[in-house]
Short mmCIF file of C-alpha atoms and ligand atoms in Angstrom, two decimals:
data_model
loop_
_atom_site.label_atom_id
_atom_site.label_comp_id
_atom_site.label_asym_id
_atom_site.label_seq_id
_atom_site.Cartn_x
_atom_site.Cartn_y
_atom_site.Cartn_z
CA MET A 1 86.56 39.99 -16.08
CA THR A 2 84.93 38.34 -19.11
CA THR A 3 81.95 39.72 -20.93
CA SER A 4 79.40 37.99 -23.10
CA LEU A 5 77.06 39.62 -25.53
CA ILE A 6 73.37 39.08 -26.21
CA ILE A 7 71.88 40.77 -29.26
CA LEU A 8 68.14 40.94 -29.53
CA ALA A 9 67.04 40.53 -33.13
CA ALA A 10 63.69 38.74 -33.00
CA GLY A 11 61.50 41.64 -34.05
CA GLN A 12 59.83 41.84 -37.39
CA GLY A 13 60.08 45.63 -37.74
CA THR A 14 56.54 46.10 -38.86
CA ARG A 15 57.02 49.73 -39.62
CA MET A 16 59.66 48.95 -42.28
CA LEU A 17 56.85 47.50 -44.46
CA SER A 18 59.34 44.90 -45.69
CA ASP A 19 59.67 41.23 -46.48
CA ARG A 20 63.17 41.48 -45.08
CA PRO A 21 63.63 41.32 -41.33
CA LYS A 22 64.50 44.75 -39.98
CA VAL A 23 67.99 43.88 -38.69
CA LEU A 24 69.01 42.79 -42.18
CA HIS A 25 68.39 46.15 -43.69
CA GLU A 26 71.74 47.72 -44.57
CA VAL A 27 73.60 50.86 -43.57
CA ALA A 28 76.95 51.52 -45.31
CA GLY A 29 76.85 48.15 -46.93
CA ALA A 30 76.32 46.04 -43.85
CA PRO A 31 73.17 44.81 -42.11
CA LEU A 32 72.14 46.65 -38.94
CA LEU A 33 72.80 43.43 -37.09
CA VAL A 34 76.40 43.42 -38.23
CA HIS A 35 76.84 47.00 -37.04
CA ALA A 36 75.57 45.91 -33.60
CA LEU A 37 77.93 42.89 -33.67
CA ARG A 38 80.85 45.09 -34.57
CA ALA A 39 80.04 47.49 -31.77
CA GLY A 40 79.93 44.57 -29.35
CA ALA A 41 83.21 43.17 -30.68
CA ALA A 42 84.96 46.09 -29.02
CA LEU A 43 84.47 44.28 -25.73
CA SER A 44 86.20 41.12 -27.04
CA PRO A 45 83.23 39.07 -25.80
CA GLU A 46 83.78 35.58 -24.42
CA ARG A 47 80.64 34.45 -26.19
CA CYS A 48 78.08 36.15 -28.42
CA VAL A 49 74.45 35.11 -28.69
CA VAL A 50 71.97 36.41 -31.23
CA VAL A 51 68.26 35.99 -30.37
CA THR A 52 66.30 35.48 -33.56
CA GLY A 53 62.59 35.13 -34.25
CA HIS A 54 60.98 36.58 -37.36
CA GLU A 55 62.79 35.16 -40.48
CA GLY A 56 65.20 33.57 -38.04
CA GLU A 57 67.09 31.55 -40.70
CA ALA A 58 68.05 34.60 -42.66
CA VAL A 59 69.08 36.52 -39.55
CA ALA A 60 71.12 33.56 -38.29
CA ALA A 61 72.89 33.27 -41.70
CA ALA A 62 73.85 36.96 -41.55
CA ALA A 63 75.18 36.56 -38.03
CA ARG A 64 77.22 33.43 -38.97
CA ASP A 65 78.56 35.26 -41.96
CA TRP A 66 80.07 37.71 -39.52
CA ASP A 67 81.25 35.05 -37.08
CA PRO A 68 80.85 31.32 -37.82
CA ASP A 69 81.04 30.50 -34.07
CA ILE A 70 78.25 32.79 -33.02
CA ALA A 71 75.45 31.22 -30.97
CA ILE A 72 71.95 31.55 -32.25
CA VAL A 73 68.87 31.01 -30.14
CA GLU A 74 65.29 31.30 -31.30
CA GLN A 75 62.61 33.13 -29.47
CA THR A 76 59.52 31.35 -30.84
CA GLU A 77 57.00 33.68 -29.17
CA ARG A 78 57.79 37.32 -28.80
CA LEU A 79 56.83 37.99 -25.28
CA GLY A 80 59.01 41.01 -24.66
CA THR A 81 62.66 42.06 -24.30
CA GLY A 82 63.06 40.38 -20.90
CA HIS A 83 61.72 37.14 -22.32
CA ALA A 84 64.03 37.46 -25.30
CA VAL A 85 67.12 37.79 -23.08
CA GLN A 86 66.08 34.71 -21.09
CA GLN A 87 66.13 32.58 -24.27
CA ALA A 88 69.90 33.18 -24.46
CA ARG A 89 70.52 31.56 -21.09
CA PRO A 90 71.19 28.02 -22.33
CA ALA A 91 73.67 29.32 -24.85
CA LEU A 92 75.57 30.99 -22.03
CA ASP A 93 75.57 27.98 -19.75
CA GLY A 94 78.77 27.78 -17.71
CA ILE A 95 79.77 31.36 -18.53
CA SER A 96 80.73 33.56 -15.64
CA GLY A 97 81.36 37.33 -15.73
CA ASP A 98 79.18 39.97 -17.31
CA VAL A 99 76.45 39.98 -19.90
CA ILE A 100 75.77 43.02 -22.02
CA VAL A 101 72.48 43.23 -23.96
CA LEU A 102 72.36 45.15 -27.23
CA TYR A 103 69.49 45.63 -29.65
CA GLY A 104 69.99 44.48 -33.24
CA ASP A 105 68.26 47.57 -34.54
CA THR A 106 70.57 50.01 -32.76
CA PRO A 107 73.74 50.08 -34.94
CA PHE A 108 75.93 52.88 -33.64
CA ILE A 109 76.79 52.28 -29.98
CA SER A 110 80.48 53.16 -29.77
CA ALA A 111 83.32 51.13 -28.26
CA GLU A 112 83.98 54.02 -25.87
CA THR A 113 80.44 53.90 -24.53
CA LEU A 114 80.54 50.13 -23.98
CA THR A 115 83.93 50.56 -22.18
CA LYS A 116 82.34 53.26 -20.02
CA MET A 117 79.55 50.81 -19.13
CA ALA A 118 82.02 48.03 -18.25
CA GLU A 119 83.82 50.61 -16.03
CA ALA A 120 80.57 51.67 -14.33
CA ARG A 121 79.91 48.01 -13.50
CA THR A 122 82.77 48.21 -10.93
CA ARG A 123 80.43 50.63 -9.00
CA HIS A 124 76.97 49.16 -9.68
CA ASP A 125 75.41 45.71 -9.95
CA VAL A 126 73.31 46.72 -12.93
CA VAL A 127 74.26 49.42 -15.44
CA VAL A 128 71.94 50.89 -18.10
CA LEU A 129 72.87 53.11 -21.02
CA GLY A 130 70.75 56.28 -21.10
CA PHE A 131 70.67 59.41 -23.20
CA GLU A 132 69.16 62.88 -23.09
CA ALA A 133 66.52 62.78 -25.79
CA ALA A 134 65.67 65.87 -27.81
CA ASP A 135 62.26 64.31 -28.32
CA PRO A 136 61.71 61.52 -25.74
CA GLY A 137 58.65 60.24 -27.56
CA ARG A 138 57.85 56.63 -26.60
CA TYR A 139 61.24 55.72 -25.14
CA GLY A 140 61.43 54.18 -21.63
CA ARG A 141 62.36 56.80 -18.98
CA LEU A 142 65.15 56.54 -16.43
CA VAL A 143 63.96 57.38 -12.93
CA THR A 144 67.10 58.41 -11.07
CA SER A 145 68.26 59.84 -7.80
CA GLY A 146 71.79 61.17 -7.96
CA ASP A 147 73.84 58.54 -9.73
CA THR A 148 71.45 55.79 -8.76
CA LEU A 149 68.96 54.36 -11.28
CA GLU A 150 65.82 53.62 -9.24
CA ARG A 151 63.91 52.02 -12.04
CA ILE A 152 62.96 52.33 -15.72
CA VAL A 153 59.37 53.11 -16.59
CA GLU A 154 58.09 52.30 -20.07
CA TYR A 155 56.19 55.07 -21.85
CA LYS A 156 52.97 53.13 -21.88
CA ASP A 157 53.10 52.67 -18.16
CA ALA A 158 54.39 56.10 -17.19
CA THR A 159 52.54 58.88 -15.34
CA ASP A 160 52.58 62.39 -16.87
CA GLU A 161 55.22 63.33 -14.39
CA GLU A 162 57.42 60.40 -15.49
CA ARG A 163 56.82 61.17 -19.13
CA ALA A 164 58.29 64.63 -18.52
CA ILE A 165 61.64 62.95 -17.83
CA THR A 166 64.00 63.43 -20.79
CA LEU A 167 66.69 60.90 -19.72
CA CYS A 168 65.74 57.88 -21.77
CA ASN A 169 66.62 54.20 -22.03
CA SER A 170 68.81 53.13 -24.97
CA GLY A 171 68.18 49.44 -24.25
CA VAL A 172 71.74 48.53 -23.51
CA VAL A 173 72.09 46.79 -20.13
CA ALA A 174 75.11 45.31 -18.32
CA ALA A 175 75.06 42.98 -15.34
CA ASP A 176 76.74 39.90 -13.89
CA ALA A 177 75.33 36.87 -15.76
CA ALA A 178 74.13 34.87 -12.76
CA LEU A 179 72.54 38.01 -11.28
CA LEU A 180 70.83 38.88 -14.51
CA TRP A 181 69.18 35.42 -14.74
CA ASP A 182 68.10 35.82 -11.16
CA LEU A 183 66.54 39.24 -11.67
CA LEU A 184 64.88 38.22 -14.94
CA ALA A 185 63.14 35.34 -13.19
CA ALA A 186 61.30 37.97 -11.13
CA VAL A 187 60.07 39.95 -14.12
CA THR A 188 56.29 39.61 -14.81
CA ASN A 189 54.14 40.72 -17.71
CA ASP A 190 51.85 42.71 -15.48
CA ASN A 191 52.02 45.97 -17.46
CA ALA A 192 50.37 48.00 -20.13
CA ALA A 193 51.94 45.96 -22.98
CA GLY A 194 51.47 42.53 -21.31
CA GLU A 195 55.16 41.90 -22.02
CA TYR A 196 58.14 40.74 -20.03
CA TYR A 197 60.22 43.92 -19.95
CA LEU A 198 63.98 43.77 -19.69
CA THR A 199 63.61 47.24 -18.36
CA ASP A 200 62.11 45.95 -15.09
CA VAL A 201 65.53 44.57 -14.11
CA PRO A 202 67.04 47.78 -12.52
CA GLY A 203 63.90 48.32 -10.33
CA ILE A 204 63.98 44.66 -9.18
CA ALA A 205 67.67 45.02 -8.34
CA ARG A 206 66.94 48.12 -6.27
CA SER A 207 64.10 46.42 -4.39
CA ARG A 208 66.63 43.80 -3.33
CA GLY A 209 68.96 46.43 -2.01
CA LEU A 210 71.39 46.06 -4.95
CA SER A 211 72.79 49.06 -6.73
CA ALA A 212 71.80 50.17 -10.23
CA GLY A 213 73.45 52.94 -12.14
CA PHE A 214 73.55 54.46 -15.62
CA VAL A 215 75.93 56.01 -18.03
CA THR A 216 74.93 58.35 -20.83
CA CYS A 217 75.99 58.77 -24.40
CA ASP A 218 75.12 61.04 -27.24
CA GLU A 219 71.68 60.53 -28.70
CA ALA A 220 73.20 59.90 -32.15
CA GLU A 221 74.79 56.72 -30.82
CA THR A 222 71.51 55.21 -29.62
CA LEU A 223 69.69 55.95 -32.85
CA GLY A 224 67.33 53.01 -33.33
CA VAL A 225 65.95 52.06 -36.74
CA ASN A 226 62.24 51.44 -36.86
CA SER A 227 61.22 52.83 -40.22
CA ARG A 228 62.69 53.56 -43.67
CA ALA A 229 63.05 57.15 -42.64
CA ASP A 230 65.13 56.05 -39.65
CA LEU A 231 67.19 53.86 -41.95
CA ALA A 232 67.90 56.80 -44.25
CA ALA A 233 68.75 58.94 -41.22
CA ALA A 234 71.11 56.23 -39.95
CA GLU A 235 72.82 56.07 -43.35
CA ALA A 236 73.20 59.87 -43.39
CA ALA A 237 74.60 59.88 -39.84
CA PHE A 238 77.06 57.11 -40.72
CA GLN A 239 78.24 58.94 -43.88
CA ALA A 240 78.64 62.25 -42.05
CA ARG A 241 80.83 60.55 -39.49
CA ALA A 242 82.83 58.56 -42.04
CA ARG A 243 83.58 61.73 -44.07
CA ALA A 244 84.65 63.61 -41.05
CA GLU A 245 86.91 60.74 -39.96
CA ALA A 246 88.45 60.50 -43.44
CA LEU A 247 89.31 64.21 -43.38
CA VAL A 248 90.77 63.96 -39.91
CA GLY A 249 92.84 60.96 -41.10
CA GLY A 250 94.56 63.05 -43.83
CA VAL A 251 92.36 62.18 -46.86
CA THR A 252 91.43 64.89 -49.32
CA LEU A 253 87.80 64.95 -50.24
CA ALA A 254 86.99 67.65 -52.78
CA ALA A 255 83.27 67.35 -52.15
CA PRO A 256 82.83 65.22 -48.99
CA GLU A 257 79.04 65.24 -49.18
CA THR A 258 79.14 63.32 -52.48
CA VAL A 259 81.46 60.53 -51.35
CA PHE A 260 79.89 57.40 -49.83
CA PHE A 261 81.74 55.01 -47.58
CA ALA A 262 81.11 51.42 -46.49
CA TYR A 263 81.29 50.28 -42.87
CA ASP A 264 84.86 48.97 -43.45
CA THR A 265 86.39 51.40 -45.97
CA VAL A 266 90.09 52.05 -45.23
CA LEU A 267 91.79 55.07 -46.79
CA GLY A 268 95.47 55.94 -46.19
CA ARG A 269 96.96 59.33 -45.70
CA ASP A 270 97.16 61.61 -48.69
CA VAL A 271 94.59 59.61 -50.63
CA SER A 272 92.62 61.98 -52.74
CA VAL A 273 88.96 61.24 -53.56
CA GLU A 274 87.25 63.35 -56.21
CA PRO A 275 83.48 63.99 -56.16
CA ASN A 276 80.81 61.30 -56.54
CA VAL A 277 82.73 58.20 -55.57
CA VAL A 278 81.04 55.23 -53.95
CA PHE A 279 82.95 52.72 -51.77
CA GLY A 280 81.17 49.37 -51.41
CA PRO A 281 82.34 46.91 -48.73
CA GLY A 282 85.90 45.64 -48.56
CA VAL A 283 87.94 48.50 -50.00
CA THR A 284 91.41 49.56 -48.94
CA VAL A 285 93.19 52.47 -50.66
CA GLU A 286 96.82 53.04 -49.74
CA THR A 287 98.71 56.27 -49.18
CA GLY A 288 98.86 58.72 -52.04
CA ALA A 289 96.48 56.94 -54.36
CA THR A 290 93.84 59.01 -56.26
CA ILE A 291 90.27 57.96 -56.84
CA ARG A 292 88.88 60.18 -59.50
CA ALA A 293 85.30 61.30 -59.99
CA PHE A 294 82.35 58.93 -60.48
CA SER A 295 84.14 55.70 -59.62
CA HIS A 296 82.61 52.73 -57.86
CA LEU A 297 84.86 50.45 -55.85
CA GLU A 298 84.00 47.26 -53.99
CA GLY A 299 86.16 44.45 -52.56
CA ALA A 300 89.23 46.12 -54.02
CA HIS A 301 92.77 46.99 -52.93
CA VAL A 302 94.42 50.02 -54.43
CA SER A 303 98.15 50.46 -53.67
CA ARG A 304 100.27 53.58 -53.24
CA GLY A 305 100.30 56.07 -56.08
CA ALA A 306 97.66 54.27 -58.17
CA VAL A 307 95.08 56.36 -60.07
CA VAL A 308 91.59 55.03 -60.56
CA GLY A 309 88.91 56.65 -62.74
CA PRO A 310 87.24 58.90 -63.59
CA TYR A 311 84.27 56.56 -64.23
CA ALA A 312 86.06 53.35 -63.20
CA ARG A 313 84.55 50.30 -61.59
CA LEU A 314 86.59 48.01 -59.35
CA ARG A 315 84.75 44.86 -58.37
CA PRO A 316 85.64 42.22 -55.78
CA GLY A 317 89.11 40.78 -56.13
CA ALA A 318 90.52 43.86 -57.94
CA GLU A 319 94.10 44.14 -56.69
CA LEU A 320 96.01 47.10 -58.03
CA ALA A 321 99.73 47.34 -57.29
CA GLU A 322 101.66 50.56 -56.96
CA ASP A 323 101.33 53.19 -59.65
CA VAL A 324 98.75 51.26 -61.63
CA ARG A 325 96.46 53.35 -63.85
CA VAL A 326 92.84 52.38 -64.38
CA GLY A 327 91.02 54.92 -66.48
CA ASN A 328 87.57 55.76 -67.67
CA PHE A 329 84.89 53.14 -68.37
CA VAL A 330 87.15 50.37 -67.24
CA GLU A 331 85.86 47.44 -65.13
CA ILE A 332 88.27 45.21 -63.16
CA LYS A 333 87.05 42.05 -61.44
CA ASN A 334 89.03 39.31 -59.67
CA ALA A 335 92.19 40.43 -61.31
CA VAL A 336 95.70 41.38 -60.14
CA LEU A 337 97.42 44.26 -61.90
CA ASP A 338 101.12 44.43 -61.17
CA GLU A 339 103.09 47.59 -60.60
CA GLY A 340 102.78 50.25 -63.24
CA ALA A 341 100.27 48.38 -65.41
CA LYS A 342 98.00 50.68 -67.46
CA VAL A 343 94.40 50.05 -68.40
CA ASN A 344 93.20 53.42 -69.43
CA HIS A 345 90.09 53.22 -71.50
CA LEU A 346 86.92 51.21 -72.16
CA THR A 347 88.16 47.83 -71.02
CA TYR A 348 87.00 44.75 -69.10
CA VAL A 349 89.61 42.78 -67.15
CA GLY A 350 88.13 39.80 -65.27
CA ASP A 351 89.77 36.68 -63.79
CA ALA A 352 93.16 37.83 -64.94
CA HIS A 353 96.70 38.66 -64.03
CA VAL A 354 98.36 41.60 -65.70
CA GLY A 355 102.12 41.83 -65.42
CA ARG A 356 104.26 44.86 -64.53
CA ARG A 357 104.08 47.78 -66.89
CA ALA A 358 101.80 45.97 -69.30
CA ASN A 359 99.57 48.29 -71.28
CA LEU A 360 96.07 47.36 -72.35
CA GLY A 361 94.68 49.41 -75.22
CA ALA A 362 91.20 50.88 -75.47
CA GLY A 363 88.45 48.30 -75.79
CA THR A 364 90.41 45.29 -74.55
CA VAL A 365 88.14 42.54 -73.26
CA THR A 366 89.12 39.42 -71.33
CA CYS A 367 86.42 37.05 -72.53
CA ASN A 368 86.36 35.12 -69.29
CA TYR A 369 82.95 33.47 -69.36
CA ASP A 370 81.77 30.87 -71.81
CA GLY A 371 78.24 30.84 -70.51
CA VAL A 372 79.01 28.04 -68.08
CA MET A 373 82.51 28.39 -66.62
CA LYS A 374 84.96 31.19 -65.89
CA HIS A 375 88.45 31.07 -67.37
CA ARG A 376 91.70 32.95 -66.64
CA THR A 377 93.77 35.35 -68.72
CA GLU A 378 97.44 35.84 -68.06
CA ILE A 379 99.22 38.88 -69.51
CA GLY A 380 102.98 38.98 -69.14
CA GLU A 381 105.15 41.77 -67.91
CA GLY A 382 105.65 44.58 -70.42
CA ALA A 383 103.07 43.19 -72.86
CA PHE A 384 101.24 45.56 -75.14
CA ILE A 385 97.62 44.68 -75.94
CA GLY A 386 96.40 46.49 -79.07
CA SER A 387 93.07 48.33 -78.96
CA SER A 388 90.00 46.19 -79.22
CA THR A 389 91.71 42.89 -78.57
CA MET A 390 89.42 40.08 -77.45
CA LEU A 391 91.38 37.74 -75.20
CA VAL A 392 89.41 34.52 -75.22
CA ALA A 393 90.26 32.81 -71.96
CA PRO A 394 91.91 30.56 -70.97
CA VAL A 395 94.77 32.30 -72.71
CA THR A 396 98.27 33.57 -71.95
CA VAL A 397 100.04 36.52 -73.57
CA GLY A 398 103.77 36.27 -72.99
CA ARG A 399 106.26 38.69 -71.58
CA ASP A 400 106.86 41.75 -73.84
CA ALA A 401 104.47 40.25 -76.44
CA MET A 402 102.05 42.34 -78.48
CA THR A 403 98.64 41.80 -79.95
CA ALA A 404 97.51 43.63 -83.03
CA SER A 405 94.45 45.94 -82.76
CA GLY A 406 91.22 44.14 -83.36
CA SER A 407 92.67 40.69 -82.71
CA VAL A 408 90.65 37.84 -81.33
CA VAL A 409 93.31 35.95 -79.41
CA THR A 410 92.31 32.30 -78.85
CA SER A 411 95.71 30.67 -78.40
CA ASP A 412 98.69 31.52 -76.23
CA VAL A 413 101.12 34.16 -77.45
CA PRO A 414 104.82 33.35 -76.79
CA ASP A 415 107.11 35.83 -75.08
CA GLY A 416 108.14 38.66 -77.38
CA ALA A 417 105.77 37.53 -80.18
CA LEU A 418 103.23 39.62 -82.05
CA ALA A 419 99.78 38.03 -82.37
CA LEU A 420 97.68 38.97 -85.40
CA GLY A 421 94.26 37.47 -85.03
CA ARG A 422 92.15 39.26 -87.58
CA ALA A 423 91.32 39.11 -91.32
CA ARG A 424 93.91 40.61 -93.66
CA GLN A 425 92.86 44.02 -95.00
CA VAL A 426 91.99 44.30 -98.69
CA ASN A 427 91.72 47.69 -100.50
CA LYS A 428 89.52 48.03 -103.64
CA PRO A 429 90.62 51.20 -105.52
CA GLY A 430 87.76 53.60 -106.43
CA MET A 431 85.15 51.23 -105.06
CA ALA A 432 83.86 53.56 -102.35
CA THR A 433 83.14 56.32 -104.90
CA ARG A 434 81.31 53.87 -107.25
CA LEU A 435 79.34 52.37 -104.39
CA ARG A 436 78.22 55.81 -103.13
CA GLU A 437 77.04 56.83 -106.66
CA LYS A 438 75.06 53.65 -106.96
CA LEU A 439 73.37 54.13 -103.61
CA LYS A 440 72.46 57.72 -104.54
CA GLN A 441 70.84 56.47 -107.73
CA ILE A 442 68.78 53.84 -105.90
CA LYS A 443 67.59 56.50 -103.46
CA ALA A 444 66.65 58.90 -106.33
CA GLN A 445 64.65 56.11 -108.15
CA ARG A 446 62.66 55.45 -104.98
CA GLY A 447 61.74 59.14 -104.84
C1 LIG B 1 62.72 49.28 -25.91
C2 LIG B 1 62.75 49.54 -24.40
C3 LIG B 1 62.64 51.02 -24.13
C4 LIG B 1 63.79 51.73 -24.81
C5 LIG B 1 63.75 51.44 -26.35
C6 LIG B 1 64.98 51.99 -26.97
C7 LIG B 1 61.73 47.55 -23.36
C8 LIG B 1 60.56 46.99 -22.70
N1 LIG B 1 61.65 48.87 -23.79
O1 LIG B 1 61.47 49.73 -26.37
O2 LIG B 1 62.77 51.27 -22.71
O3 LIG B 1 63.64 53.17 -24.63
O4 LIG B 1 63.74 50.02 -26.56
O5 LIG B 1 64.96 51.82 -28.37
O6 LIG B 1 62.75 46.85 -23.47
N2 LIG B 1 62.80 42.11 -29.23
C9 LIG B 1 62.94 40.73 -29.23
N3 LIG B 1 61.98 39.97 -28.71
C10 LIG B 1 60.87 40.51 -28.09
C11 LIG B 1 60.69 41.92 -28.13
C12 LIG B 1 61.69 42.65 -28.67
O7 LIG B 1 63.91 40.22 -29.70
O8 LIG B 1 60.01 39.75 -27.60
C13 LIG B 1 63.86 42.87 -29.81
C14 LIG B 1 63.40 43.70 -30.99
O9 LIG B 1 63.60 42.99 -32.19
C15 LIG B 1 64.31 44.94 -30.92
C16 LIG B 1 64.56 45.07 -29.44
O10 LIG B 1 64.30 43.81 -28.87
O11 LIG B 1 65.55 44.70 -31.53
C17 LIG B 1 63.70 46.16 -28.79
O12 LIG B 1 62.36 45.82 -28.89
P1 LIG B 1 61.25 46.91 -29.27
O13 LIG B 1 59.94 46.23 -29.32
O14 LIG B 1 61.71 47.72 -30.44
O15 LIG B 1 61.32 47.83 -27.98
P2 LIG B 1 60.89 49.31 -27.83
O16 LIG B 1 59.39 49.38 -27.74
O17 LIG B 1 61.55 50.15 -28.89
CA1 LIG B 2 62.66 49.78 -30.95
#
């Protein structure tokens, strides 16, 4: 059976006190919306629709960034979650099978839970995801008898007795598409909020003699973000999980609580990560590599046996082959370092290719930007770049070539050649002593 996804993301998120729509606030380097889309992707949906409203263009752009084929519909008036789901109907025209509704501000629903819901759909016409809330607060409550969900009552409309229920509504709903449209058509806004509630759907199904059921998940999964405090809590929850998963996966973390992962960080077995390391999006570290303390990696690939840091920065497009060394205060951007290359100290390598076993001395800079355009630097296999060499791109240093320390290299260096690009040294005997005496006299005269 096919499943399509509807993600509700029209809300402003007033309590975030932000110019940015709530679903674009980030956890682990990805917008909340992308977390919800990733969760939904576990179902391999036939079609995916995002319902936008507040700052709709920005939200749509983030959704298309994730999947260019995603359908976007706008809810121009926010009349409630039921109304929001109805807006997606034209975008799902001609689709049969199930629809699952997720909320854009609920990032952590797991693939297992969604699979459980799909499985429960074989027993019930409508399935809702519930959870036992430690503090049920203002969540909607699930009114159940046995494994039947009789209805959902919103907090605002609930009696004291209903408010005492601790089984709460996560917001996730699954039903056959045609049935869902049918049931939604019967939803009214005759309630305390004056909204069209999606949560009326199970009760309407029951009143028609259909069956409604529920599955439950851990409260941590249904964590919804409504405030900055919730966002911080979501980040902390994500990091705690990512650290635990890394350890289970055979990664050594000397101080797990100081290592920060992105939503898509991939670390191989026997990778070792020292304290205070930050992984931005798009990082893969292969088996046996070491990331030393205080390093920051983003959009980078680190191969087997490479050592990065301490205090290294890998920016997008950094591609380190096996056994590469990148040391302290080194920045690598959009550059490929072939096997065994060494860049150990105080160096910037950008828009470059560094050949096998090449060695870049301290203070090497690829001068890749002329203020308008970026240019490439090519460093051949086995080349030795003397300390404090400025490689003014576009420029090529040949295989096994050398550059003298302090050189400003502006033209290509042939294979095996030594480039000297600096003023010749002149020594003036005794001049330092005479100069120092003279300076002392001047100082004495000035008192
Ligand atoms: C909703 C549920 C409640 C559940 C809770 C879980 C309803 C009526 N209530 O309450 O049972 O316990 O979520 O977090 O569904 N949205 C739109 N358009 C609208 C209204 C909302 O797109 O017109 C979106 C919001 O952006 C948000 C989601 O739907 O992503 C949920 O809306 P929200 O107003 O936060 O619902 P809650 O009051 O939290
Ligand atoms: Ca909410």
